[in-house]
mmCIF file of N, CA and C in Angstrom:
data_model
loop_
_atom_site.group_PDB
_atom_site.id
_atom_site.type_symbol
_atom_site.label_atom_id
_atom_site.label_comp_id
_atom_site.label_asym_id
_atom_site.label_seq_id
_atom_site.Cartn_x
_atom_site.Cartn_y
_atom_site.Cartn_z
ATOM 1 N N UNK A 1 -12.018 -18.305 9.763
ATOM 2 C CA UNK A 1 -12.614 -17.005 9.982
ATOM 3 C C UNK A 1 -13.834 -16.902 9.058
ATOM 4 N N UNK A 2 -14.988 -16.396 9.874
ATOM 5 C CA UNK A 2 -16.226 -16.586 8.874
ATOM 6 C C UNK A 2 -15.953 -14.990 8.418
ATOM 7 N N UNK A 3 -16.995 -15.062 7.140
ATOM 8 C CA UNK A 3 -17.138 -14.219 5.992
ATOM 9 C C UNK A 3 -17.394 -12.645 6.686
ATOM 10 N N UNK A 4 -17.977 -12.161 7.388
ATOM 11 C CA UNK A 4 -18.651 -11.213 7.802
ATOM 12 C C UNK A 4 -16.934 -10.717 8.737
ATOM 13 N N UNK A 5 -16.071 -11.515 9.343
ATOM 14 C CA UNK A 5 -14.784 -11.128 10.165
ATOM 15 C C UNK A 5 -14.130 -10.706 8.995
ATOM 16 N N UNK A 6 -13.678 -11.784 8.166
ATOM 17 C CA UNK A 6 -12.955 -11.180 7.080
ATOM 18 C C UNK A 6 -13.389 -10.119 6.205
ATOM 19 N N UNK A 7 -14.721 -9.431 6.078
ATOM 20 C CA UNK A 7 -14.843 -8.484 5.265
ATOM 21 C C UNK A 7 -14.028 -7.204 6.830
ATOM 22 N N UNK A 8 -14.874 -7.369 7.556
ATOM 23 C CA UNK A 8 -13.934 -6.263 8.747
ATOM 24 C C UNK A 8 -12.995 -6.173 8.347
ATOM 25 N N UNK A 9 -11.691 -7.466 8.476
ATOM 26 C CA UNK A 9 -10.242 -7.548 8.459
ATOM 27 C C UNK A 9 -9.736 -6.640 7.290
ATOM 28 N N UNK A 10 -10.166 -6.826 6.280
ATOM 29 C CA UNK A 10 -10.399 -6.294 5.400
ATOM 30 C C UNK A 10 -9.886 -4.669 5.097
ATOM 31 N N UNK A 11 -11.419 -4.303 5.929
ATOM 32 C CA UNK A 11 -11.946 -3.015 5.666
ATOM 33 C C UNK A 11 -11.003 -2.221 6.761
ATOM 34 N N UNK A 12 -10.370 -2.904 7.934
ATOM 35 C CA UNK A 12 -9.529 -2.100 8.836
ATOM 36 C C UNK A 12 -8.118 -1.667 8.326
ATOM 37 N N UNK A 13 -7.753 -2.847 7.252
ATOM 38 C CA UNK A 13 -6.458 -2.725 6.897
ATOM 39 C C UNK A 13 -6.671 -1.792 5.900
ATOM 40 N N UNK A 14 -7.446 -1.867 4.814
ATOM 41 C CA UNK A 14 -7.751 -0.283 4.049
ATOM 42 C C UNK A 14 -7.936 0.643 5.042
ATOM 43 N N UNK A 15 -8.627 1.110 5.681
ATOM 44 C CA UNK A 15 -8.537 1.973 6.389
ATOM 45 C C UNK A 15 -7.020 2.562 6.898
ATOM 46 N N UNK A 16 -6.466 1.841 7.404
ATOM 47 C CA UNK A 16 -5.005 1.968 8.024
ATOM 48 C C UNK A 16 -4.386 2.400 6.976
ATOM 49 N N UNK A 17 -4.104 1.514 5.996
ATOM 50 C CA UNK A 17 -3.530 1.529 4.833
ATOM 51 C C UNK A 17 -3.672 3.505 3.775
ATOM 52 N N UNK A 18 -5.450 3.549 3.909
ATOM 53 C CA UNK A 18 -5.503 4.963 3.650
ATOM 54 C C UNK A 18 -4.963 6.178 4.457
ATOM 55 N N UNK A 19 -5.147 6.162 5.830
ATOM 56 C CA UNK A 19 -4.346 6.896 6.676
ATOM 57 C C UNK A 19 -2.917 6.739 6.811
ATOM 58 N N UNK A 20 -2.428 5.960 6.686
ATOM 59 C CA UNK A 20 -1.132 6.257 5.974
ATOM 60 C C UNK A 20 -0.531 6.719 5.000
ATOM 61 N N UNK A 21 -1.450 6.537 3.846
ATOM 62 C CA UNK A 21 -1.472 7.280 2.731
ATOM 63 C C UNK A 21 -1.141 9.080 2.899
ATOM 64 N N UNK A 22 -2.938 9.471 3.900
ATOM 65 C CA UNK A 22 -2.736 11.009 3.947
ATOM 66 C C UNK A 22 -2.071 11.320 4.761
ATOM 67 N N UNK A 23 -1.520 10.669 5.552
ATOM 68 C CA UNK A 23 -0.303 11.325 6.545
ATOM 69 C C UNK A 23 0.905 11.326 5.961
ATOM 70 N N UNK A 24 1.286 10.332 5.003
ATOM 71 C CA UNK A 24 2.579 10.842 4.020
ATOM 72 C C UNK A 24 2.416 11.798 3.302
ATOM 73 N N UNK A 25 0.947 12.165 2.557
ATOM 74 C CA UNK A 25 0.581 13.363 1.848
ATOM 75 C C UNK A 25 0.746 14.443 2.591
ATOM 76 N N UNK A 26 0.520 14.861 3.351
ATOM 77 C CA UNK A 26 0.383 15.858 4.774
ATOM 78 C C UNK A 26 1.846 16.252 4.761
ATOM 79 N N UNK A 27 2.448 15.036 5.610
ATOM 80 C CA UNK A 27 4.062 15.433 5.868
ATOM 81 C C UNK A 27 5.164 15.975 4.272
ATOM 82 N N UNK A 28 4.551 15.235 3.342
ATOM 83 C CA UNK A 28 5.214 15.931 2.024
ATOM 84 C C UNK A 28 4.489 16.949 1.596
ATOM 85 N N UNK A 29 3.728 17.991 1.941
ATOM 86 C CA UNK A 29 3.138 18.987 2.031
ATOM 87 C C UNK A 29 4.051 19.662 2.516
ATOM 88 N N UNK A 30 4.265 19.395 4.112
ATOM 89 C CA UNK A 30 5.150 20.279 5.045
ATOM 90 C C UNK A 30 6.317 20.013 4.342
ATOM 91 N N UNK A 31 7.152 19.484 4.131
ATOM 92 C CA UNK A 31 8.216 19.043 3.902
ATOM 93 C C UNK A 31 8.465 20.149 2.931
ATOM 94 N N UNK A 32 7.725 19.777 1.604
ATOM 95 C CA UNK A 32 7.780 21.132 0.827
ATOM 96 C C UNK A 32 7.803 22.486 1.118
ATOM 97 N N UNK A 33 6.833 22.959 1.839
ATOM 98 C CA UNK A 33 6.993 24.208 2.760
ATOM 99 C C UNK A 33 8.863 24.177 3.175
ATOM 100 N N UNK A 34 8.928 23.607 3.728
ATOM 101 C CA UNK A 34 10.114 23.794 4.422
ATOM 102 C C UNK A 34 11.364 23.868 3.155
ATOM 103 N N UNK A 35 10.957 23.229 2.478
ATOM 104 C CA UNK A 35 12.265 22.970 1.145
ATOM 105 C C UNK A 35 11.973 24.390 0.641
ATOM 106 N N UNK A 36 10.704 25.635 0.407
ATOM 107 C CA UNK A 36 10.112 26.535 0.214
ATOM 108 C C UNK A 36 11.127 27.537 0.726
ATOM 109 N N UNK A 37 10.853 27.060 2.517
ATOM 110 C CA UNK A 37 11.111 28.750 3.003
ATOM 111 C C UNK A 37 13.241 28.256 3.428
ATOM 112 N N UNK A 38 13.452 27.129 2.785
ATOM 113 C CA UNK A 38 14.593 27.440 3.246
ATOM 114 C C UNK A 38 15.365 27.827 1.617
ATOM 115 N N UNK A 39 14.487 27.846 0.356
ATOM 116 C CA UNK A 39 15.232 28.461 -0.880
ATOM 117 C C UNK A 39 15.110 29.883 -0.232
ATOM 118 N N UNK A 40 13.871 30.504 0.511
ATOM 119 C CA UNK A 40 13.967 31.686 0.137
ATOM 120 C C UNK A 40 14.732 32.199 1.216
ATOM 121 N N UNK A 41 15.431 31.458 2.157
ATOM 122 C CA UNK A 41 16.522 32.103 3.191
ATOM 123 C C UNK A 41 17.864 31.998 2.897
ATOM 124 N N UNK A 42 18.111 30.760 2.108
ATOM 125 C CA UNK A 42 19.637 30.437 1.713
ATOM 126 C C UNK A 42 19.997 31.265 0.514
ATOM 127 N N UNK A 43 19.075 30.810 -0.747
ATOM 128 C CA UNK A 43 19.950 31.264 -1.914
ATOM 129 C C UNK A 43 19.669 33.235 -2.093
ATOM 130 N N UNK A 44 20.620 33.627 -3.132
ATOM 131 C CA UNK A 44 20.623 35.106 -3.427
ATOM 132 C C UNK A 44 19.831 34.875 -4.753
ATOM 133 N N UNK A 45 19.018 36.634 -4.657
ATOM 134 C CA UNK A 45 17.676 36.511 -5.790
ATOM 135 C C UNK A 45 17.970 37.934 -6.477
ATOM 136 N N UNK A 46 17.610 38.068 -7.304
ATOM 137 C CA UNK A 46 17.362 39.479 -8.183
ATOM 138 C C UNK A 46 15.672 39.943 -8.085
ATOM 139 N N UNK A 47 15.900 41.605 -7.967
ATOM 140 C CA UNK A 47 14.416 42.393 -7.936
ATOM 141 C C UNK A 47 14.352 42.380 -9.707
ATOM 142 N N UNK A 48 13.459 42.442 -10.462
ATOM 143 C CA UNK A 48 13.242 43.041 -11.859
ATOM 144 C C UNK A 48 12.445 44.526 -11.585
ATOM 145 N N UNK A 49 13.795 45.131 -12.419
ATOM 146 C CA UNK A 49 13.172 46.759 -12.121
ATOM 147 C C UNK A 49 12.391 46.895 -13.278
ATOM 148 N N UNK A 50 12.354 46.040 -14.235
ATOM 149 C CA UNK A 50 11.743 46.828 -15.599
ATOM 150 C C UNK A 50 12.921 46.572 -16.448
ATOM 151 N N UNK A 51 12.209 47.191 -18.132
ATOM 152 C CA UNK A 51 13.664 46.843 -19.034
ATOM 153 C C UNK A 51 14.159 47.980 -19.206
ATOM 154 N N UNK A 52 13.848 49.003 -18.554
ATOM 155 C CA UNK A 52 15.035 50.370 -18.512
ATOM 156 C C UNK A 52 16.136 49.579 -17.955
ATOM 157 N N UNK A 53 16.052 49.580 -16.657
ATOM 158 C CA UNK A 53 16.707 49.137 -15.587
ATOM 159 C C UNK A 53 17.405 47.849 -15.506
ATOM 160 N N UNK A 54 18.414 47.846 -14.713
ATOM 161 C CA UNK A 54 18.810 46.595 -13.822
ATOM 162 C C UNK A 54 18.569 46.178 -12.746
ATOM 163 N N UNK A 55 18.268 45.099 -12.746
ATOM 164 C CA UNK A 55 17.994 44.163 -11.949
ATOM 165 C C UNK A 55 18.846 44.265 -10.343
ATOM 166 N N UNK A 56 18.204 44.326 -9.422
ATOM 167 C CA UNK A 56 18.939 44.917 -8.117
ATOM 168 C C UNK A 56 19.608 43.447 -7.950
ATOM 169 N N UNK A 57 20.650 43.055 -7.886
ATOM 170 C CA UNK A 57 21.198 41.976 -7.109
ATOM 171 C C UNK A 57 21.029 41.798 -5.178
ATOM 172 N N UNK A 58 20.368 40.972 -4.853
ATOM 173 C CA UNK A 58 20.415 40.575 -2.955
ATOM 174 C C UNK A 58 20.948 39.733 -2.653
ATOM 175 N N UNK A 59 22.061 39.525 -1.898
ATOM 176 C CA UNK A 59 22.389 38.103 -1.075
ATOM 177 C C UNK A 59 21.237 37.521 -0.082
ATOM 178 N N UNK A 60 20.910 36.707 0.141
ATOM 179 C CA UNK A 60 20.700 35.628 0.737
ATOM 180 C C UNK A 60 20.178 36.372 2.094
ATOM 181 N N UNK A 61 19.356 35.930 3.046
ATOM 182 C CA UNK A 61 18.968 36.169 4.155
ATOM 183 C C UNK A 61 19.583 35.644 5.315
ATOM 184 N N UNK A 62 20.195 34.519 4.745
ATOM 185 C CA UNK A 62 20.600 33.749 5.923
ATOM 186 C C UNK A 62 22.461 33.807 6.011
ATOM 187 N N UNK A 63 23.019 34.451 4.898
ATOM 188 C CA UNK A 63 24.551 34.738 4.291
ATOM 189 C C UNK A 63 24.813 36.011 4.248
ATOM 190 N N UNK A 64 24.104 36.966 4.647
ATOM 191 C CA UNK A 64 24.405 38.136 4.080
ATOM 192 C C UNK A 64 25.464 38.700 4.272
ATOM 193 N N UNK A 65 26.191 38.805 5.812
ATOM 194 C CA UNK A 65 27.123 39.767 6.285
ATOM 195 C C UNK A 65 28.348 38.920 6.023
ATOM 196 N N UNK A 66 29.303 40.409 5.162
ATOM 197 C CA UNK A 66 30.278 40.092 4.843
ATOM 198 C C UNK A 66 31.680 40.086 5.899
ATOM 199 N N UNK A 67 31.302 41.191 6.732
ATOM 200 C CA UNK A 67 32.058 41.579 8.186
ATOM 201 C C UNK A 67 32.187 41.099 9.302
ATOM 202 N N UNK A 68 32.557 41.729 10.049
ATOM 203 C CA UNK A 68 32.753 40.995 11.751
ATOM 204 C C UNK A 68 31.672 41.768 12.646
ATOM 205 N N UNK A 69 31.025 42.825 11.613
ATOM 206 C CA UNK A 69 30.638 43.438 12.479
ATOM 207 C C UNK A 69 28.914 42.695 12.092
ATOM 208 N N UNK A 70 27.868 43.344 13.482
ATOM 209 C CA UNK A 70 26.653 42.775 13.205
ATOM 210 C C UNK A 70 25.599 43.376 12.605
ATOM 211 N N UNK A 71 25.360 43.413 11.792
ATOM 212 C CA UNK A 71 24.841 44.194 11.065
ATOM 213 C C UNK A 71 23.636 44.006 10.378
ATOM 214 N N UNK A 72 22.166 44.665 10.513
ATOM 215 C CA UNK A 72 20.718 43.578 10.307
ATOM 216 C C UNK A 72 20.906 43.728 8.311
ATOM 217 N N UNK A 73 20.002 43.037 7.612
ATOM 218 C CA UNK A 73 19.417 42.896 6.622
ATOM 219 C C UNK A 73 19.294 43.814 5.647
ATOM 220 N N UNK A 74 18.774 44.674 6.176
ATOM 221 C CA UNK A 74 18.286 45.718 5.470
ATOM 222 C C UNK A 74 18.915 46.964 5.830
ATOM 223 N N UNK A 75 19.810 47.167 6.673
ATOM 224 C CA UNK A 75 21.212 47.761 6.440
ATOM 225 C C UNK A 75 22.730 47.595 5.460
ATOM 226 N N UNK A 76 22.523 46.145 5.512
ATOM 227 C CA UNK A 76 23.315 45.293 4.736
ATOM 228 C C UNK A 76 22.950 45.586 3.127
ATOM 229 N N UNK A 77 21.662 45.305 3.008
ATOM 230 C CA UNK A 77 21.034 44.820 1.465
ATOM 231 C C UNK A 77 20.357 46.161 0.691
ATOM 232 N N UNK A 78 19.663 46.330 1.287
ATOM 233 C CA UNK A 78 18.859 48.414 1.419
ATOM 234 C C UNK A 78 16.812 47.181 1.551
ATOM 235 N N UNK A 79 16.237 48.540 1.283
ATOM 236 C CA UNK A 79 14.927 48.443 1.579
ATOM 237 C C UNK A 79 14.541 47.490 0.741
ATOM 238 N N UNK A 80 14.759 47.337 -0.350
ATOM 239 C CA UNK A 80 14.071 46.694 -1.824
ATOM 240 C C UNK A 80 13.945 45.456 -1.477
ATOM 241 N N UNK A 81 15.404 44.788 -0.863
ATOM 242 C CA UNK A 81 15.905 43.796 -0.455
ATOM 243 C C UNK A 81 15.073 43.365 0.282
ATOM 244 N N UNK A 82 15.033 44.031 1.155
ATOM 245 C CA UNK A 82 14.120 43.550 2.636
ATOM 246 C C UNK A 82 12.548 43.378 2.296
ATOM 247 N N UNK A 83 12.439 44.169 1.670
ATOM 248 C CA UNK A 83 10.932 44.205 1.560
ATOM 249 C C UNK A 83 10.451 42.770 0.535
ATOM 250 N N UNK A 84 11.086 42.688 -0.501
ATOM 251 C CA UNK A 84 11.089 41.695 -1.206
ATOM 252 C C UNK A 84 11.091 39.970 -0.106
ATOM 253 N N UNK A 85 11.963 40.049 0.494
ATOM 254 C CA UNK A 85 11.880 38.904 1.011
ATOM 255 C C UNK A 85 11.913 38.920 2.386
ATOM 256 N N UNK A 86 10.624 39.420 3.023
ATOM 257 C CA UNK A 86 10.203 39.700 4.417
ATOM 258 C C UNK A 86 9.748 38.670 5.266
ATOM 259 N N UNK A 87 9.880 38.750 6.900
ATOM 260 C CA UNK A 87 9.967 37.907 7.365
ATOM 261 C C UNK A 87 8.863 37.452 7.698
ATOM 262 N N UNK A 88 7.373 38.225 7.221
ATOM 263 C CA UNK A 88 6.300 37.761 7.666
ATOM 264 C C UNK A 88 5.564 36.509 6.607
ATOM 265 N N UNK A 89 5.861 36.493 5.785
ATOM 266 C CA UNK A 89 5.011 35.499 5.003
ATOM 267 C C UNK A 89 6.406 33.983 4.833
ATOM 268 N N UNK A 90 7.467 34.438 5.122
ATOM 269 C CA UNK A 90 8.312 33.380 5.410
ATOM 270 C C UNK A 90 7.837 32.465 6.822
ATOM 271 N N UNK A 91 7.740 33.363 8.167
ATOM 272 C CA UNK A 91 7.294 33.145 9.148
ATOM 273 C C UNK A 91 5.729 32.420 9.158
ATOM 274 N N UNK A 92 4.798 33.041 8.627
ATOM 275 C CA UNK A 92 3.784 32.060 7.879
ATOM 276 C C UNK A 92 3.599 30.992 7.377
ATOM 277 N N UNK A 93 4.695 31.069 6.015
ATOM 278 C CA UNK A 93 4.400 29.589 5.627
ATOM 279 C C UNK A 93 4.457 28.228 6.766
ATOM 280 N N UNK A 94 5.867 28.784 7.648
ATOM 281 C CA UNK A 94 6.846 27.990 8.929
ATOM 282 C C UNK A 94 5.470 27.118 9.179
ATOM 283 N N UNK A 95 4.703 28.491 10.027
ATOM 284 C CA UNK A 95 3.488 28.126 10.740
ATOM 285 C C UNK A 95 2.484 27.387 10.240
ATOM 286 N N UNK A 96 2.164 27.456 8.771
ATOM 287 C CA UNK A 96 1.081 26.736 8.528
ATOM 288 C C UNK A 96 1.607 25.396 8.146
ATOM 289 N N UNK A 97 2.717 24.855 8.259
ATOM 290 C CA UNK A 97 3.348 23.199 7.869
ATOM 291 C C UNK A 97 3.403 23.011 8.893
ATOM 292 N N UNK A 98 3.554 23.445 10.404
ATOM 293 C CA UNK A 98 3.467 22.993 11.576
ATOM 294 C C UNK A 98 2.175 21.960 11.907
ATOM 295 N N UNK A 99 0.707 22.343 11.367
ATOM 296 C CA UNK A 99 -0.200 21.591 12.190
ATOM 297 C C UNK A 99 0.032 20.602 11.182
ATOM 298 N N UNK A 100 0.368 20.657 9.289
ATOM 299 C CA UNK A 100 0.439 19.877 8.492
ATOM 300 C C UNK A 100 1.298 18.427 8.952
ATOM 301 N N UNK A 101 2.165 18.728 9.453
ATOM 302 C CA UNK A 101 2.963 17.994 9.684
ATOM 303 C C UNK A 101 2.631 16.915 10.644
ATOM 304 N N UNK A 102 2.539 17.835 11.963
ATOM 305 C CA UNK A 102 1.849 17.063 13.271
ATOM 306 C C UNK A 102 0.819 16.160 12.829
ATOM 307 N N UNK A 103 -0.271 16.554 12.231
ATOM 308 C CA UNK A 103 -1.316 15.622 11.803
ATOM 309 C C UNK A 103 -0.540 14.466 10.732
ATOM 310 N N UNK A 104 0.161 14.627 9.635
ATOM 311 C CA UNK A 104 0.606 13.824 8.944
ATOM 312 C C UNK A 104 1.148 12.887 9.940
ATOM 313 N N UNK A 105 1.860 13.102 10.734
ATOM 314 C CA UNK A 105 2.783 12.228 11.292
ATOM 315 C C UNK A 105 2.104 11.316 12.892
ATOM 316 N N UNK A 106 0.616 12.204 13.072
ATOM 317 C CA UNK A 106 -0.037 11.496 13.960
ATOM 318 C C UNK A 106 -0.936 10.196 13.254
ATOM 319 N N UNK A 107 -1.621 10.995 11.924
ATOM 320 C CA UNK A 107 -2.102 9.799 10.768
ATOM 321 C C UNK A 107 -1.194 9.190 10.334
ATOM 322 N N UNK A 108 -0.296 8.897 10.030
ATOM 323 C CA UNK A 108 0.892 8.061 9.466
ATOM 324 C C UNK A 108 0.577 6.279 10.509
ATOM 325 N N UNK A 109 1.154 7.702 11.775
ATOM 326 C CA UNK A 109 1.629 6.428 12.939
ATOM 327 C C UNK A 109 -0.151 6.025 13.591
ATOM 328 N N UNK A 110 -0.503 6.335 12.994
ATOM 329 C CA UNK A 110 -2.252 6.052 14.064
ATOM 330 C C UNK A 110 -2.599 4.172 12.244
ATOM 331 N N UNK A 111 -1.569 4.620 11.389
ATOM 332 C CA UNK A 111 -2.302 3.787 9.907
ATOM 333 C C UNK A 111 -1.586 2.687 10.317
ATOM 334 N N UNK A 112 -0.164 2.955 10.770
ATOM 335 C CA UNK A 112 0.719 1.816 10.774
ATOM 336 C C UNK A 112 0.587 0.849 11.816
ATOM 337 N N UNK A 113 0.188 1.239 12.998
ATOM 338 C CA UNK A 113 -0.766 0.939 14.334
ATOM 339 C C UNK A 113 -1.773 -0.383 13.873
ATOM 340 N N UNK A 114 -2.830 0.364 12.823
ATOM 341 C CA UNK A 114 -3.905 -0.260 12.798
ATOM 342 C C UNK A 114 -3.091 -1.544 11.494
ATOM 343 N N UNK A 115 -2.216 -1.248 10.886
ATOM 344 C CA UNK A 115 -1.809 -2.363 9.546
ATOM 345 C C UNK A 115 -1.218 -3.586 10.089
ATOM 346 N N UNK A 116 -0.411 -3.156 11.360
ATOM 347 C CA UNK A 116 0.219 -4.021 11.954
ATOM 348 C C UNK A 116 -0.591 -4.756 13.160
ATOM 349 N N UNK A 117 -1.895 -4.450 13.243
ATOM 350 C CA UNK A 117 -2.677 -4.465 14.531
ATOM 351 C C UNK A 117 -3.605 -5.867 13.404
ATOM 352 N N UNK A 118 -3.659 -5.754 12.532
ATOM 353 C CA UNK A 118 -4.501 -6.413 11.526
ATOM 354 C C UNK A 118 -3.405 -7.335 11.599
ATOM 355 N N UNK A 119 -2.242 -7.325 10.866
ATOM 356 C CA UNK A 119 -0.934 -8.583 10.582
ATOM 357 C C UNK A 119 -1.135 -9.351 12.128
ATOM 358 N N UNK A 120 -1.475 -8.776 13.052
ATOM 359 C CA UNK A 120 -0.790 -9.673 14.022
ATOM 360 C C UNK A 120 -2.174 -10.292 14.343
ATOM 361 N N UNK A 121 -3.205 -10.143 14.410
ATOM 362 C CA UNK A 121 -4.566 -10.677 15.051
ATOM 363 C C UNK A 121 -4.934 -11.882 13.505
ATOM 364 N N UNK A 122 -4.524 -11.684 12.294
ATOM 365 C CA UNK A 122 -4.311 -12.597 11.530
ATOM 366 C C UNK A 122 -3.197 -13.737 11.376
ATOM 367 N N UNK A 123 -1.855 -13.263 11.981
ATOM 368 C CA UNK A 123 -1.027 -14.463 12.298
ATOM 369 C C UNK A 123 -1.824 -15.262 13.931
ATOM 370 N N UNK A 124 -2.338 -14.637 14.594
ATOM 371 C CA UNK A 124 -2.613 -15.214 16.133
ATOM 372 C C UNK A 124 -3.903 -16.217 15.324
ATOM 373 N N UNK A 125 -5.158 -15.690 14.520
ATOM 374 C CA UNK A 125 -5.972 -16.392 14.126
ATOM 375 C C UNK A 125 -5.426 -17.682 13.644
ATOM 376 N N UNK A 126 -4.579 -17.649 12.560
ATOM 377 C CA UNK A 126 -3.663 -18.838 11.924
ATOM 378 C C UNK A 126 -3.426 -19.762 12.838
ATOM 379 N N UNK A 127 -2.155 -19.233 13.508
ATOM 380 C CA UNK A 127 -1.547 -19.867 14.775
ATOM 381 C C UNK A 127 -2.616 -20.538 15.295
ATOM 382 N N UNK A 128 -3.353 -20.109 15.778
ATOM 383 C CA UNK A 128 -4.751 -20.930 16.341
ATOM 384 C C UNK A 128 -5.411 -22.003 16.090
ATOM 385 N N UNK A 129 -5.231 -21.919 14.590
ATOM 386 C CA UNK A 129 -6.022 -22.647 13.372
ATOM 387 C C UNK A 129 -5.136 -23.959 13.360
ATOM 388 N N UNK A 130 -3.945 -23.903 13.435
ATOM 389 C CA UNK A 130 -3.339 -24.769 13.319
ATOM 390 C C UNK A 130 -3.665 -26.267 14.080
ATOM 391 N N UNK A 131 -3.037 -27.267 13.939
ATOM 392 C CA UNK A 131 -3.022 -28.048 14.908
ATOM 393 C C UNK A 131 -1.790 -28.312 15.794
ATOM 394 N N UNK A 132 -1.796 -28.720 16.770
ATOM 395 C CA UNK A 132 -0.764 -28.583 17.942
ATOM 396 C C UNK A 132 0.093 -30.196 17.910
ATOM 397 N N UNK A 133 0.932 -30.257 17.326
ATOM 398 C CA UNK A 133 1.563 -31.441 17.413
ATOM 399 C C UNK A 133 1.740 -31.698 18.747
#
């Protein structure tokens, strides 16, 4: 392989090699998000009222009801509760790890494509190179 192929060969497998990189960055972005909005649905949190006060105790968003009966959130918990851990910026984060993700995982598989697209056009070159008993 002359000099000018191998700098290509090269430069494709970095390439690949970097897009794989930011598509694992990407997807552990989302990933986090998600490790994010599922602390703030599973576990139970305290409001700080101040140091007069105590601290409001909330169960959990996703545990709350103790009954058989069905009963929303903020019937269950009162307003403080609800308001504190509302469904719009939970619902948000969801949304913004969605395109994170997709792209991570389209760059991931678009890097591994091109790494393995390089391994194999360099074993076929070899192979070639060889001589044929």
């Amino acid at each position: 392989m002359n000099s000018l192929a191998q700098i290509y060969d090269r430069e494709f497998r970095v390439r690949g090699l970097r897009e794989q990189g930011w598509g694992r960055g990407l997807m552990a972005a989302a990933a986090l998000i998600w490790l994010w909005v599922g602390y703030l649905l599973v576990f139970p949190f305290s409001i700080d009222r101040g140091e007069r006060f105590k601290p409001i105790e909330c169960e959990s968003r996703a545990f709350h009801q103790d009954s058989d009966h069905a009963v929303s959130y903020l019937t269950d918990e009162g307003e403080r509760c609800d308001a504190e851990r509302d469904w719009g910026p939970i619902l948000a984060a969801l949304l913004l790890s969605l395109p994170l993700a997709s792209l991570g995982t389209g760059l991931y598989a678009s890097g591994t494509a091109a790494v393995r697209t390089a391994k194999y056009a360099a074993e076929i070159t070899r192979l070639n190179a060889t001589k044929e008993v």
